[in-house]
């Protein structure tokens, strides 16, 4: 079957919304048309000249090409760009709803200064000149008092030029306390560095694999570049008719991805990597691995084999994972029979990371099959080369500040352990941070252990937010310098997560700024200039656009003309950069392969269930707002009124005396919340799944006060290799309210 653009769009949206064969779309259209008529701000497109502007969607790291239809000056529709290599004309519900964010009433319209108590949400509008003078004075005081290291930043997990400008500003200013929100990409980067010597997160060639074995990755639940994943799934489905392409999902619940897979096997949450090790044991034992590849390109196989032989035979793994040992053997046989099998590790969408060791356990299967740097296999995600900025020259204050002990002692450059910042501030009598700048992140919503986050923020004298929306963190700020929305500004997206070929896309203004907002890149450059001296010298550009042009260098012309540059002929080179110049099952220093599963917090007696998050393509989970259209599209197995629904198996429900739709109390060692019960046999017994992306306390009436934030129920659990917070499942109790 050939998939044309229209068919693909339907497929993408069908997969996204899961609505293809349900009456939901019709109910939704009907409800929405009645409902939206009551909005005072319902847009009525003006009559005007129709035009189209190409740009890129930055609402998630997916980086889809978009075409925005305009009538006069007003944007009236966002569509997927048919010629863009990431999304091939597809678009997800969030991308489609971008205009609700652009024109909606929840945006911050002008710089704001807090006048009420912190967190009271009482601000007064001020001018940009006043806001920048205020910030400049706060920061100048720190430098004058030789306390530059008391400036800290929490940034989103992006590699765009604006995020990099913050890093440069902090360096020139004299602080090493720069934190980025953690992501699953950091974990796979670390795993690849150890096994292959590669830099960069992993990319899987799913379009060309003939057997995809996903260990928990929500491949069509928002993983990677979401629309690209729908596309790959659609292509795979069409290929299925001609060949023996298979897709197997390992998951503790019947996620959307599991439902679309050919086969779904349920395992106890958190034991997916143990299943991978048991499969490896069987494959090695039965000599079903790629002998040529392992002999020529790997080292440490004997130590790896000794470890799995001792600890992870299918029999032993069966008792841990809950999967029958015969099924484990069958899976290992099935996987190793394929020509181009690929094993993918993940936990739902990319918001959640497993540990580095879990990633390595799953990736070892790819090495056993020799499917690394090969068609249908995996390699490190390549980036389009960009020009490095000239290193900033540092003055004495900056050097002294950078020599101070960092709040995260393990940080070499930017730390992806913001939970440590929170812990250190809570521990200290007086906050080691005097000023915190937050850009591209909503840590109050996104970080676990909410009580500590709140306690830490209360101690920081000055908080500056660059958010476009009044989110949970902006409410805590003393000063808000609102950023333009992506449809109003220049920016870039580098190769999206999971993509195999280098690509850079240009985000450019589709409409003039609607409110008194500014591109944060310009704000940082202006701020540096106002600081003067070496800080100003580190920012030689007159404005952000000049800085962006310089960074994108030789690509700029093509980006301006076409909107993206892709190296479509890119082919990975089989070259390992480890010290042994081979794929390392175990490092050359160590003779044994270590594997320690992540601990699941909580006492079994007190908390008999395991709570796991579940992702939906209809909910934004990274702390940014979910537009009203998407909230309205949630079905009543996710949200009913203001109650979030948690999924449990009918056996669990029976043993707890709970019935479908009952109101219950969900408790964990870190918090509790009111929930409704969704009884489903698509989840393992003794597991409770809670949707992520609800439980906001900020934004608007459509989003605030609906359900429970999963992050408020968990606390940080550090990865043993990186210290990154990899908390995922936690012990929980569910009882009738
Ligand atoms: S997948 Fe991400 S980048 Fe693509 S349209 Fe949706 S929100 Fe935008």
Coordinates of C-alpha atoms and ligand atoms in Angstrom, one line a residue, residues 57 59-60 62-64 91-92 94-95 226-227, ligand 1:
X57 CA 7.2 23.4 15.4
X59 CA 6.4 22.5 21.0
X60 CA 8.2 19.3 21.5
X62 CA 10.1 16.5 17.4
X63 CA 10.9 19.4 15.2
X64 CA 8.2 18.9 12.5
X91 CA 1.2 16.7 12.4
X92 CA 0.2 15.8 15.9
X94 CA -0.4 19.5 19.9
X95 CA 1.2 20.9 16.7
X226 CA 6.5 11.7 17.6
X227 CA 5.2 12.3 14.1
Ligands
LIG1 S1 5.3 16.0 17.2 FE1 6.2 17.7 18.3 S2 7.2 19.0 16.8 FE2 5.8 17.6 15.7 S3 3.9 18.8 15.5 FE3 3.7 17.6 17.3 S4 4.4 18.9 18.9 FE4 5.1 19.8 17.0

